[in-house]
PDB file of C-alpha atoms in Angstrom:
ATOM      1  CA  MET A   1      79.396  85.101  88.693  1.00 44.00           C
ATOM      2  CA  GLY A   2      77.027  82.261  87.964  1.00 50.00           C
ATOM      3  CA  ASN A   3      77.604  80.805  84.467  1.00 58.00           C
ATOM      4  CA  SER A   4      80.533  83.228  84.342  1.00 65.00           C
ATOM      5  CA  LYS A   5      81.803  82.239  80.918  1.00 69.00           C
ATOM      6  CA  LEU A   6      78.484  83.163  79.335  1.00 71.00           C
ATOM      7  CA  TYR A   7      78.400  86.601  80.949  1.00 76.00           C
ATOM      8  CA  LYS A   8      82.118  87.408  80.663  1.00 76.00           C
ATOM      9  CA  GLY A   9      82.047  88.979  77.223  1.00 82.00           C
ATOM     10  CA  SER A  10      79.068  91.180  78.119  1.00 88.00           C
ATOM     11  CA  LEU A  11      80.430  92.774  81.285  1.00 92.00           C
ATOM     12  CA  ASN A  12      81.663  95.969  79.628  1.00 93.00           C
ATOM     13  CA  THR A  13      78.350  96.423  77.840  1.00 93.00           C
ATOM     14  CA  ILE A  14      76.445  95.845  81.095  1.00 94.00           C
ATOM     15  CA  ILE A  15      78.533  98.527  82.838  1.00 95.00           C
ATOM     16  CA  LEU A  16      78.064 101.013  79.988  1.00 95.00           C
ATOM     17  CA  LYS A  17      74.306 100.377  79.883  1.00 95.00           C
ATOM     18  CA  LEU A  18      73.886 100.930  83.623  1.00 95.00           C
ATOM     19  CA  LEU A  19      75.903 104.143  83.589  1.00 95.00           C
ATOM     20  CA  ASP A  20      73.906 105.352  80.594  1.00 94.00           C
ATOM     21  CA  GLU A  21      70.683 104.853  82.581  1.00 93.00           C
ATOM     22  CA  GLN A  22      71.820 105.926  86.041  1.00 92.00           C
ATOM     23  CA  GLY A  23      74.264 108.718  85.200  1.00 90.00           C
ATOM     24  CA  LYS A  24      76.874 108.426  87.946  1.00 93.00           C
ATOM     25  CA  MET A  25      77.645 105.245  89.918  1.00 95.00           C
ATOM     26  CA  TYR A  26      80.376 103.779  92.105  1.00 95.00           C
ATOM     27  CA  GLY A  27      81.698 100.214  92.007  1.00 94.00           C
ATOM     28  CA  TYR A  28      79.705  98.675  94.843  1.00 95.00           C
ATOM     29  CA  GLU A  29      76.541 100.338  93.599  1.00 95.00           C
ATOM     30  CA  ILE A  30      77.053  98.732  90.171  1.00 96.00           C
ATOM     31  CA  THR A  31      77.384  95.235  91.672  1.00 94.00           C
ATOM     32  CA  GLN A  32      74.265  95.697  93.792  1.00 95.00           C
ATOM     33  CA  LYS A  33      72.230  97.058  90.874  1.00 95.00           C
ATOM     34  CA  VAL A  34      73.179  94.149  88.623  1.00 93.00           C
ATOM     35  CA  LYS A  35      72.381  91.677  91.412  1.00 92.00           C
ATOM     36  CA  ALA A  36      68.981  93.296  91.939  1.00 93.00           C
ATOM     37  CA  LEU A  37      68.085  93.463  88.235  1.00 91.00           C
ATOM     38  CA  THR A  38      69.045  89.811  87.658  1.00 90.00           C
ATOM     39  CA  LYS A  39      67.404  88.684  90.930  1.00 90.00           C
ATOM     40  CA  GLY A  40      70.701  87.332  92.249  1.00 87.00           C
ATOM     41  CA  GLU A  41      71.545  85.396  89.085  1.00 86.00           C
ATOM     42  CA  LEU A  42      74.567  87.538  88.228  1.00 87.00           C
ATOM     43  CA  ASN A  43      77.077  88.445  90.948  1.00 88.00           C
ATOM     44  CA  ILE A  44      79.906  90.554  89.564  1.00 90.00           C
ATOM     45  CA  THR A  45      83.106  89.970  91.527  1.00 88.00           C
ATOM     46  CA  GLU A  46      85.598  92.671  92.445  1.00 87.00           C
ATOM     47  CA  GLY A  47      88.265  90.891  90.381  1.00 86.00           C
ATOM     48  CA  ALA A  48      86.076  91.306  87.269  1.00 88.00           C
ATOM     49  CA  LEU A  49      84.412  94.670  87.896  1.00 91.00           C
ATOM     50  CA  TYR A  50      87.293  96.992  88.789  1.00 90.00           C
ATOM     51  CA  PRO A  51      89.668  95.911  85.995  1.00 87.00           C
ATOM     52  CA  ALA A  52      86.744  96.399  83.551  1.00 91.00           C
ATOM     53  CA  LEU A  53      86.025  99.886  84.926  1.00 92.00           C
ATOM     54  CA  HIS A  54      89.679 100.901  84.779  1.00 88.00           C
ATOM     55  CA  LYS A  55      90.028  99.577  81.230  1.00 87.00           C
ATOM     56  CA  LEU A  56      86.957 101.537  80.101  1.00 91.00           C
ATOM     57  CA  GLU A  57      88.407 104.609  81.794  1.00 89.00           C
ATOM     58  CA  ALA A  58      91.769 104.107  80.041  1.00 84.00           C
ATOM     59  CA  GLU A  59      89.888 103.811  76.705  1.00 87.00           C
ATOM     60  CA  GLY A  60      88.291 107.211  77.347  1.00 89.00           C
ATOM     61  CA  LEU A  61      84.731 105.866  77.654  1.00 94.00           C
ATOM     62  CA  LEU A  62      84.373 106.705  81.351  1.00 94.00           C
ATOM     63  CA  ASP A  63      85.134 109.746  83.435  1.00 92.00           C
ATOM     64  CA  VAL A  64      85.965 109.630  87.119  1.00 89.00           C
ATOM     65  CA  GLU A  65      85.055 111.859  90.039  1.00 89.00           C
ATOM     66  CA  VAL A  66      86.397 111.335  93.570  1.00 86.00           C
ATOM     67  CA  ALA A  67      84.310 112.491  96.521  1.00 87.00           C
ATOM     68  CA  LYS A  68      84.676 112.259 100.276  1.00 87.00           C
ATOM     69  CA  VAL A  69      81.849 110.104 101.682  1.00 88.00           C
ATOM     70  CA  ASP A  70      81.427 108.644 105.177  1.00 87.00           C
ATOM     71  CA  ASN A  71      85.084 108.784 106.322  1.00 85.00           C
ATOM     72  CA  ARG A  72      86.483 107.507 103.023  1.00 89.00           C
ATOM     73  CA  LEU A  73      86.960 108.405  99.378  1.00 89.00           C
ATOM     74  CA  ARG A  74      84.529 107.177  96.764  1.00 92.00           C
ATOM     75  CA  LYS A  75      85.205 107.005  93.027  1.00 92.00           C
ATOM     76  CA  TYR A  76      82.172 107.703  90.862  1.00 94.00           C
ATOM     77  CA  TYR A  77      82.117 106.719  87.204  1.00 95.00           C
ATOM     78  CA  ARG A  78      80.103 108.315  84.438  1.00 94.00           C
ATOM     79  CA  LEU A  79      80.071 108.095  80.645  1.00 95.00           C
ATOM     80  CA  THR A  80      82.031 110.505  78.517  1.00 95.00           C
ATOM     81  CA  GLU A  81      80.629 111.737  75.212  1.00 94.00           C
ATOM     82  CA  GLN A  82      82.621 109.034  73.453  1.00 93.00           C
ATOM     83  CA  GLY A  83      81.251 106.541  75.988  1.00 94.00           C
ATOM     84  CA  GLU A  84      77.664 107.457  75.197  1.00 94.00           C
ATOM     85  CA  LYS A  85      78.226 106.832  71.487  1.00 94.00           C
ATOM     86  CA  GLU A  86      80.047 103.575  72.180  1.00 93.00           C
ATOM     87  CA  THR A  87      77.229 102.382  74.438  1.00 94.00           C
ATOM     88  CA  VAL A  88      74.752 102.626  71.569  1.00 94.00           C
ATOM     89  CA  ASN A  89      77.096 100.597  69.323  1.00 92.00           C
ATOM     90  CA  ARG A  90      77.757  97.904  71.899  1.00 92.00           C
ATOM     91  CA  LEU A  91      74.085  97.515  72.811  1.00 91.00           C
ATOM     92  CA  ALA A  92      73.256  97.065  69.132  1.00 92.00           C
ATOM     93  CA  GLU A  93      76.001  94.422  68.878  1.00 91.00           C
ATOM     94  CA  LEU A  94      74.705  92.611  71.960  1.00 89.00           C
ATOM     95  CA  GLU A  95      71.148  92.673  70.659  1.00 89.00           C
ATOM     96  CA  GLU A  96      72.320  91.155  67.369  1.00 90.00           C
ATOM     97  CA  PHE A  97      74.248  88.519  69.294  1.00 88.00           C
ATOM     98  CA  ILE A  98      71.167  87.581  71.331  1.00 87.00           C
ATOM     99  CA  ARG A  99      69.057  87.252  68.154  1.00 88.00           C
ATOM    100  CA  SER A 100      71.721  85.076  66.508  1.00 88.00           C
ATOM    101  CA  MET A 101      71.942  82.846  69.575  1.00 86.00           C
ATOM    102  CA  GLN A 102      68.169  82.591  69.665  1.00 86.00           C
ATOM    103  CA  ASN A 103      68.126  81.387  66.045  1.00 87.00           C
ATOM    104  CA  LEU A 104      70.934  78.925  66.728  1.00 87.00           C
ATOM    105  CA  VAL A 105      69.723  77.465  70.009  1.00 84.00           C
ATOM    106  CA  ASN A 106      65.990  77.458  69.647  1.00 78.00           C
ATOM    107  CA  PRO A 107      64.145  79.522  67.033  1.00 71.00           C
ATOM    108  CA  ASP A 108      60.874  78.918  68.896  1.00 71.00           C
ATOM    109  CA  TRP A 109      62.103  80.969  71.922  1.00 61.00           C
ATOM    110  CA  ASN A 110      60.853  84.512  72.112  1.00 60.00           C
ATOM    111  CA  ILE A 111      63.388  86.504  74.154  1.00 56.00           C
ATOM    112  CA  THR A 112      62.223  90.015  73.095  1.00 54.00           C
TER     113      THR A 112
ATOM    114  CA  MET B   1      75.143 102.240 110.153  1.00 79.00           C
ATOM    115  CA  LYS B   2      78.277 104.041 108.944  1.00 89.00           C
ATOM    116  CA  LEU B   3      81.799 102.861 109.745  1.00 91.00           C
ATOM    117  CA  THR B   4      84.024 105.013 111.958  1.00 91.00           C
ATOM    118  CA  GLN B   5      87.364 106.444 110.899  1.00 90.00           C
ATOM    119  CA  ALA B   6      89.154 103.835 113.020  1.00 91.00           C
ATOM    120  CA  GLN B   7      87.297 101.017 111.267  1.00 93.00           C
ATOM    121  CA  ILE B   8      88.108 102.477 107.840  1.00 93.00           C
ATOM    122  CA  GLN B   9      91.766 102.748 108.923  1.00 91.00           C
ATOM    123  CA  PHE B  10      91.632  99.096 110.000  1.00 94.00           C
ATOM    124  CA  ILE B  11      90.505  98.085 106.502  1.00 94.00           C
ATOM    125  CA  ASP B  12      93.226 100.277 104.942  1.00 91.00           C
ATOM    126  CA  THR B  13      95.969  98.737 107.087  1.00 91.00           C
ATOM    127  CA  TYR B  14      94.739  95.221 106.316  1.00 93.00           C
ATOM    128  CA  LEU B  15      94.857  95.893 102.566  1.00 91.00           C
ATOM    129  CA  GLN B  16      98.345  97.406 102.830  1.00 88.00           C
ATOM    130  CA  ASN B  17      99.500  94.273 104.645  1.00 90.00           C
ATOM    131  CA  SER B  18      97.890  92.209 101.851  1.00 89.00           C
ATOM    132  CA  GLU B  19     100.331  93.756  99.331  1.00 85.00           C
ATOM    133  CA  ILE B  20      97.864  96.244  97.902  1.00 85.00           C
ATOM    134  CA  GLU B  21     100.438  98.981  98.173  1.00 81.00           C
ATOM    135  CA  PHE B  22      99.147 101.787  95.932  1.00 82.00           C
ATOM    136  CA  ILE B  23      96.795 104.357  97.399  1.00 80.00           C
ATOM    137  CA  ASP B  24      94.809 104.923  94.203  1.00 79.00           C
ATOM    138  CA  VAL B  25      94.045 101.180  93.977  1.00 83.00           C
ATOM    139  CA  ARG B  26      93.358 100.762  97.683  1.00 87.00           C
ATOM    140  CA  MET B  27      91.041 103.748  97.914  1.00 87.00           C
ATOM    141  CA  GLU B  28      88.407 102.117  95.723  1.00 89.00           C
ATOM    142  CA  MET B  29      88.693  98.768  97.479  1.00 91.00           C
ATOM    143  CA  ILE B  30      88.252 100.401 100.883  1.00 93.00           C
ATOM    144  CA  ASP B  31      85.015 101.986  99.715  1.00 94.00           C
ATOM    145  CA  HIS B  32      83.749  98.691  98.265  1.00 94.00           C
ATOM    146  CA  ILE B  33      84.602  96.688 101.381  1.00 95.00           C
ATOM    147  CA  ALA B  34      83.233  99.361 103.734  1.00 95.00           C
ATOM    148  CA  SER B  35      79.965  99.597 101.750  1.00 95.00           C
ATOM    149  CA  ASP B  36      79.495  95.832 101.869  1.00 94.00           C
ATOM    150  CA  ILE B  37      80.265  95.634 105.592  1.00 95.00           C
ATOM    151  CA  GLU B  38      77.869  98.497 106.356  1.00 95.00           C
ATOM    152  CA  HIS B  39      75.162  96.656 104.419  1.00 93.00           C
ATOM    153  CA  LYS B  40      75.838  93.399 106.313  1.00 92.00           C
ATOM    154  CA  MET B  41      75.902  95.159 109.697  1.00 93.00           C
ATOM    155  CA  GLU B  42      72.518  96.713 108.929  1.00 92.00           C
ATOM    156  CA  THR B  43      70.769  93.692 107.454  1.00 91.00           C
ATOM    157  CA  GLU B  44      72.298  90.896 109.544  1.00 89.00           C
ATOM    158  CA  HIS B  45      72.800  92.916 112.765  1.00 90.00           C
ATOM    159  CA  THR B  46      76.364  91.735 113.102  1.00 90.00           C
ATOM    160  CA  GLU B  47      79.446  93.494 114.518  1.00 92.00           C
ATOM    161  CA  PHE B  48      82.127  95.107 112.377  1.00 93.00           C
ATOM    162  CA  TYR B  49      84.868  92.565 113.085  1.00 93.00           C
ATOM    163  CA  TYR B  50      82.733  89.520 112.176  1.00 93.00           C
ATOM    164  CA  ALA B  51      81.346  91.175 109.041  1.00 93.00           C
ATOM    165  CA  PHE B  52      84.903  92.112 108.008  1.00 94.00           C
ATOM    166  CA  LYS B  53      86.282  88.627 108.670  1.00 93.00           C
ATOM    167  CA  ASN B  54      83.463  86.945 106.712  1.00 92.00           C
ATOM    168  CA  TYR B  55      83.902  89.377 103.815  1.00 92.00           C
ATOM    169  CA  MET B  56      87.649  88.728 103.586  1.00 91.00           C
ATOM    170  CA  VAL B  57      87.250  84.954 103.694  1.00 91.00           C
ATOM    171  CA  LEU B  58      85.047  85.191 100.580  1.00 89.00           C
ATOM    172  CA  HIS B  59      86.525  88.142  98.689  1.00 89.00           C
ATOM    173  CA  LYS B  60      90.194  88.743  99.581  1.00 88.00           C
ATOM    174  CA  LYS B  61      91.518  86.834  96.551  1.00 86.00           C
ATOM    175  CA  GLU B  62      89.274  88.855  94.217  1.00 83.00           C
ATOM    176  CA  HIS B  63      90.765  92.093  95.487  1.00 85.00           C
ATOM    177  CA  GLN B  64      94.290  90.753  95.056  1.00 83.00           C
ATOM    178  CA  LYS B  65      93.376  89.665  91.505  1.00 81.00           C
ATOM    179  CA  ALA B  66      91.961  93.137  90.762  1.00 82.00           C
ATOM    180  CA  ASN B  67      95.176  94.670  92.154  1.00 81.00           C
ATOM    181  CA  LYS B  68      97.322  92.724  89.649  1.00 80.00           C
ATOM    182  CA  ARG B  69      95.041  93.525  86.687  1.00 80.00           C
ATOM    183  CA  TYR B  70      94.977  97.200  87.621  1.00 77.00           C
ATOM    184  CA  LYS B  71      98.605  97.573  86.509  1.00 71.00           C
ATOM    185  CA  LYS B  72      97.762  96.948  82.825  1.00 71.00           C
ATOM    186  CA  ALA B  73      95.112  99.670  82.718  1.00 72.00           C
ATOM    187  CA  THR B  74      97.422 101.953  84.716  1.00 75.00           C
ATOM    188  CA  ASP B  75     100.205 101.588  82.130  1.00 77.00           C
ATOM    189  CA  VAL B  76      97.895 102.694  79.310  1.00 77.00           C
ATOM    190  CA  LYS B  77      96.547 105.614  81.345  1.00 75.00           C
ATOM    191  CA  THR B  78     100.063 106.648  82.428  1.00 77.00           C
ATOM    192  CA  LEU B  79     101.396 106.622  78.851  1.00 79.00           C
ATOM    193  CA  GLN B  80      98.387 108.670  77.712  1.00 79.00           C
ATOM    194  CA  GLN B  81      99.001 111.241  80.448  1.00 78.00           C
ATOM    195  CA  LEU B  82     102.678 111.338  79.562  1.00 80.00           C
ATOM    196  CA  GLY B  83     101.753 111.894  75.900  1.00 84.00           C
ATOM    197  CA  TYR B  84      99.279 114.712  76.636  1.00 82.00           C
ATOM    198  CA  LEU B  85     101.709 116.504  78.933  1.00 83.00           C
ATOM    199  CA  PHE B  86     104.586 116.070  76.478  1.00 83.00           C
ATOM    200  CA  ILE B  87     102.754 117.924  73.722  1.00 87.00           C
ATOM    201  CA  LYS B  88     101.711 120.722  76.068  1.00 86.00           C
ATOM    202  CA  PRO B  89     103.300 123.935  74.680  1.00 90.00           C
ATOM    203  CA  SER B  90     105.206 124.735  77.882  1.00 88.00           C
ATOM    204  CA  ASN B  91     106.790 121.271  78.001  1.00 88.00           C
ATOM    205  CA  LEU B  92     107.591 121.337  74.261  1.00 89.00           C
ATOM    206  CA  PHE B  93     109.265 124.704  74.810  1.00 90.00           C
ATOM    207  CA  ILE B  94     111.351 123.192  77.614  1.00 88.00           C
ATOM    208  CA  LEU B  95     112.334 120.223  75.394  1.00 88.00           C
ATOM    209  CA  ILE B  96     113.459 122.419  72.500  1.00 90.00           C
ATOM    210  CA  GLY B  97     115.006 124.997  74.840  1.00 90.00           C
ATOM    211  CA  THR B  98     117.041 122.342  76.668  1.00 87.00           C
ATOM    212  CA  PHE B  99     118.304 120.878  73.396  1.00 87.00           C
ATOM    213  CA  CYS B 100     119.303 124.284  72.026  1.00 89.00           C
ATOM    214  CA  PHE B 101     120.960 125.354  75.283  1.00 88.00           C
ATOM    215  CA  VAL B 102     123.078 122.197  75.560  1.00 84.00           C
ATOM    216  CA  LYS B 103     123.916 122.366  71.827  1.00 84.00           C
ATOM    217  CA  ILE B 104     125.150 125.950  72.196  1.00 87.00           C
ATOM    218  CA  LEU B 105     127.189 124.921  75.254  1.00 84.00           C
ATOM    219  CA  SER B 106     128.824 122.129  73.214  1.00 81.00           C
ATOM    220  CA  ASN B 107     130.318 124.813  70.927  1.00 82.00           C
ATOM    221  CA  TYR B 108     132.277 126.268  73.850  1.00 85.00           C
ATOM    222  CA  TYR B 109     132.833 123.344  76.216  1.00 82.00           C
ATOM    223  CA  ASP B 110     133.426 119.612  76.029  1.00 80.00           C
ATOM    224  CA  ILE B 111     130.061 118.338  77.263  1.00 76.00           C
ATOM    225  CA  GLY B 112     130.574 114.650  76.482  1.00 74.00           C
ATOM    226  CA  LEU B 113     130.775 113.677  80.148  1.00 76.00           C
ATOM    227  CA  PHE B 114     127.918 115.995  81.073  1.00 78.00           C
ATOM    228  CA  VAL B 115     125.393 114.523  78.611  1.00 74.00           C
ATOM    229  CA  ARG B 116     126.528 111.050  79.578  1.00 74.00           C
ATOM    230  CA  PHE B 117     126.002 111.390  83.314  1.00 79.00           C
ATOM    231  CA  ALA B 118     123.387 114.146  83.533  1.00 81.00           C
ATOM    232  CA  PRO B 119     120.404 111.839  82.709  1.00 77.00           C
ATOM    233  CA  ILE B 120     121.158 109.425  85.582  1.00 80.00           C
ATOM    234  CA  THR B 121     121.664 112.408  87.901  1.00 84.00           C
ATOM    235  CA  VAL B 122     118.319 113.865  86.825  1.00 81.00           C
ATOM    236  CA  LEU B 123     116.586 110.506  87.385  1.00 79.00           C
ATOM    237  CA  PHE B 124     118.218 110.133  90.800  1.00 82.00           C
ATOM    238  CA  LEU B 125     117.063 113.612  91.848  1.00 83.00           C
ATOM    239  CA  VAL B 126     113.515 112.893  90.637  1.00 80.00           C
ATOM    240  CA  CYS B 127     113.421 109.681  92.696  1.00 79.00           C
ATOM    241  CA  ILE B 128     114.654 111.552  95.764  1.00 82.00           C
ATOM    242  CA  TYR B 129     111.982 114.203  95.231  1.00 79.00           C
ATOM    243  CA  TYR B 130     109.279 111.527  94.884  1.00 77.00           C
ATOM    244  CA  PHE B 131     110.496 109.928  98.077  1.00 76.00           C
ATOM    245  CA  ILE B 132     110.440 113.234  99.949  1.00 76.00           C
ATOM    246  CA  ILE B 133     106.960 114.182  98.728  1.00 71.00           C
ATOM    247  CA  SER B 134     105.416 110.717  99.178  1.00 68.00           C
ATOM    248  CA  TYR B 135     107.017 109.688 102.434  1.00 69.00           C
ATOM    249  CA  THR B 136     107.050 112.988 104.271  1.00 67.00           C
ATOM    250  CA  LYS B 137     104.489 115.479 102.974  1.00 59.00           C
ATOM    251  CA  GLY B 138     102.425 112.747 101.324  1.00 55.00           C
ATOM    252  CA  LYS B 139     102.347 110.679 104.532  1.00 59.00           C
ATOM    253  CA  LYS B 140     103.873 107.512 103.093  1.00 66.00           C
ATOM    254  CA  VAL B 141     101.443 106.966 100.257  1.00 69.00           C
ATOM    255  CA  ARG B 142     102.477 105.346  96.970  1.00 74.00           C
ATOM    256  CA  TYR B 143     100.757 106.013  93.660  1.00 75.00           C
ATOM    257  CA  SER B 144     100.561 103.297  91.002  1.00 74.00           C
ATOM    258  CA  SER B 145     100.706 105.734  88.055  1.00 73.00           C
ATOM    259  CA  LEU B 146     103.833 107.445  89.338  1.00 73.00           C
ATOM    260  CA  GLU B 147     105.713 104.251  90.058  1.00 75.00           C
ATOM    261  CA  ARG B 148     104.816 102.867  86.620  1.00 76.00           C
ATOM    262  CA  LEU B 149     105.975 106.172  85.117  1.00 75.00           C
ATOM    263  CA  GLY B 150     109.257 105.644  86.915  1.00 76.00           C
ATOM    264  CA  LEU B 151     109.543 102.343  85.025  1.00 78.00           C
ATOM    265  CA  PHE B 152     109.156 104.163  81.680  1.00 77.00           C
ATOM    266  CA  LEU B 153     111.774 106.734  82.689  1.00 76.00           C
ATOM    267  CA  ILE B 154     114.282 104.026  83.546  1.00 79.00           C
ATOM    268  CA  THR B 155     113.496 102.164  80.286  1.00 81.00           C
ATOM    269  CA  LEU B 156     114.104 105.369  78.327  1.00 77.00           C
ATOM    270  CA  PHE B 157     117.372 105.845  80.166  1.00 76.00           C
ATOM    271  CA  GLN B 158     118.475 102.279  79.348  1.00 80.00           C
ATOM    272  CA  ILE B 159     117.713 102.903  75.658  1.00 77.00           C
ATOM    273  CA  VAL B 160     119.986 105.950  75.843  1.00 72.00           C
ATOM    274  CA  GLN B 161     122.682 103.821  77.453  1.00 74.00           C
ATOM    275  CA  ILE B 162     122.628 101.449  74.457  1.00 74.00           C
ATOM    276  CA  SER B 163     124.296 104.185  72.423  1.00 68.00           C
ATOM    277  CA  TYR B 164     127.302 104.047  74.783  1.00 67.00           C
ATOM    278  CA  ASN B 165     127.740 100.347  74.094  1.00 68.00           C
ATOM    279  CA  PRO B 166     131.005  99.751  72.155  1.00 67.00           C
ATOM    280  CA  PHE B 167     129.082  97.679  69.576  1.00 68.00           C
ATOM    281  CA  THR B 168     126.703 100.534  68.716  1.00 63.00           C
ATOM    282  CA  GLN B 169     129.149 103.427  69.078  1.00 60.00           C
ATOM    283  CA  SER B 170     130.484 102.922  65.581  1.00 57.00           C
ATOM    284  CA  ILE B 171     126.968 103.634  64.283  1.00 55.00           C
ATOM    285  CA  THR B 172     126.168 106.541  66.574  1.00 51.00           C
ATOM    286  CA  SER B 173     129.603 108.167  66.971  1.00 54.00           C
ATOM    287  CA  ASN B 174     129.284 110.584  64.054  1.00 51.00           C
ATOM    288  CA  SER B 175     126.171 112.215  65.405  1.00 59.00           C
ATOM    289  CA  SER B 176     126.892 111.246  68.997  1.00 68.00           C
ATOM    290  CA  ILE B 177     126.734 114.660  70.629  1.00 71.00           C
ATOM    291  CA  ASN B 178     123.486 115.605  68.864  1.00 77.00           C
ATOM    292  CA  LEU B 179     121.968 112.251  69.804  1.00 76.00           C
ATOM    293  CA  MET B 180     123.101 112.511  73.418  1.00 76.00           C
ATOM    294  CA  THR B 181     121.851 116.091  73.639  1.00 79.00           C
ATOM    295  CA  GLY B 182     118.497 115.028  72.211  1.00 81.00           C
ATOM    296  CA  PHE B 183     118.195 112.157  74.681  1.00 80.00           C
ATOM    297  CA  PHE B 184     119.172 114.418  77.565  1.00 82.00           C
ATOM    298  CA  ALA B 185     116.501 116.939  76.538  1.00 84.00           C
ATOM    299  CA  ILE B 186     113.856 114.166  76.373  1.00 83.00           C
ATOM    300  CA  ILE B 187     114.825 112.736  79.761  1.00 82.00           C
ATOM    301  CA  ALA B 188     114.922 116.187  81.368  1.00 83.00           C
ATOM    302  CA  THR B 189     111.441 117.009  79.980  1.00 85.00           C
ATOM    303  CA  THR B 190     110.042 113.609  81.029  1.00 83.00           C
ATOM    304  CA  ALA B 191     111.488 114.116  84.507  1.00 82.00           C
ATOM    305  CA  LEU B 192     109.816 117.522  84.682  1.00 84.00           C
ATOM    306  CA  ILE B 193     106.494 115.943  83.668  1.00 83.00           C
ATOM    307  CA  PHE B 194     107.044 113.344  86.385  1.00 81.00           C
ATOM    308  CA  LEU B 195     107.443 116.152  88.906  1.00 81.00           C
ATOM    309  CA  GLN B 196     104.251 117.793  87.651  1.00 82.00           C
ATOM    310  CA  LEU B 197     102.378 114.499  88.106  1.00 79.00           C
ATOM    311  CA  ILE B 198     103.844 113.958  91.601  1.00 76.00           C
ATOM    312  CA  LEU B 199     102.475 117.328  92.695  1.00 77.00           C
ATOM    313  CA  LYS B 200      99.139 116.691  90.974  1.00 76.00           C
ATOM    314  CA  TYR B 201      98.560 113.278  92.583  1.00 73.00           C
ATOM    315  CA  ASN B 202      99.820 114.430  95.952  1.00 72.00           C
ATOM    316  CA  LYS B 203      97.391 117.357  95.898  1.00 72.00           C
ATOM    317  CA  GLU B 204      94.521 115.166  94.692  1.00 69.00           C
ATOM    318  CA  TYR B 205      94.848 112.321  97.160  1.00 65.00           C
ATOM    319  CA  THR B 206      96.513 113.829 100.216  1.00 64.00           C
ATOM    320  CA  SER B 207      94.184 116.798 100.476  1.00 62.00           C
ATOM    321  CA  LEU B 208      91.166 114.545 100.005  1.00 59.00           C
ATOM    322  CA  TYR B 209      92.562 112.035 102.486  1.00 58.00           C
ATOM    323  CA  LYS B 210      92.983 114.694 105.175  1.00 56.00           C
ATOM    324  CA  ASN B 211      90.458 113.962 107.896  1.00 51.00           C
ATOM    325  CA  THR B 212      89.444 110.659 106.318  1.00 52.00           C
ATOM    326  CA  ILE B 213      92.124 107.991 106.481  1.00 47.00           C
ATOM    327  CA  VAL B 214      95.931 108.497 106.561  1.00 40.00           C
TER     328      VAL B 214
END
């Protein structure tokens, strides 16, 4: 992850947002989607992604479905009902954070 | 370009040899690695072995890091599963039934030795059963949740053993038989839940793994 310390705290919110939009995704698909959306700026490593996914699953925010695909098993993640509600909260928090940072760093920037 | 079963098995064996021993952890990594290699083989027109080697040079440590961190999330998930199964009516019935049965027996027989050694016997039998299911029917697969659950079982057993310590016996001796009976009932019910989870995971992973990788 480029500038990893800046992105670290947002990883869970990024995962929840993507799953909210896409419905059902697997780990590799999430990394590729993030890479595409950020034009290669953000590369989520396996050491960051899978622990985050498993933690969200343990918290009850994600549900898991295992399917047989191309000679192997694939684990798909999707949001639970609790996950959908939590996504809204965390996106609101992140938005507030971005606005606060904007005011702190350079009020003349217009991120939105 | 999709990988063959032999190539998937190659990745699985490599991860096993890299100390990623649990099937539920490895399964996801295999899919990630295979997906990346397939992408590289298609876009860079390279062979499987070179794509695999280049991937591992860059990413092996990340997978090993993810493997270590997986245990924390597994512990939470395992305890939650244990909790849900414990409050299931059938398991609660077994807990109360076991306690009552042993308590009634204590009125007719001296069961001091029985409640002292029965828990370790139960745990030993559960471990043997896990070994038989995993290493024979389950084709030598190990499940992280089950092995972590084994840790909780042993911890519970050690807590029970504290009451046999001469320093604590003066506190527990008056209600010793009731306490021991209660502990035995809890360990027996937890062991039964362990067996239920062994069968559940074995069914989930082994039947899915049939005709994929073994």
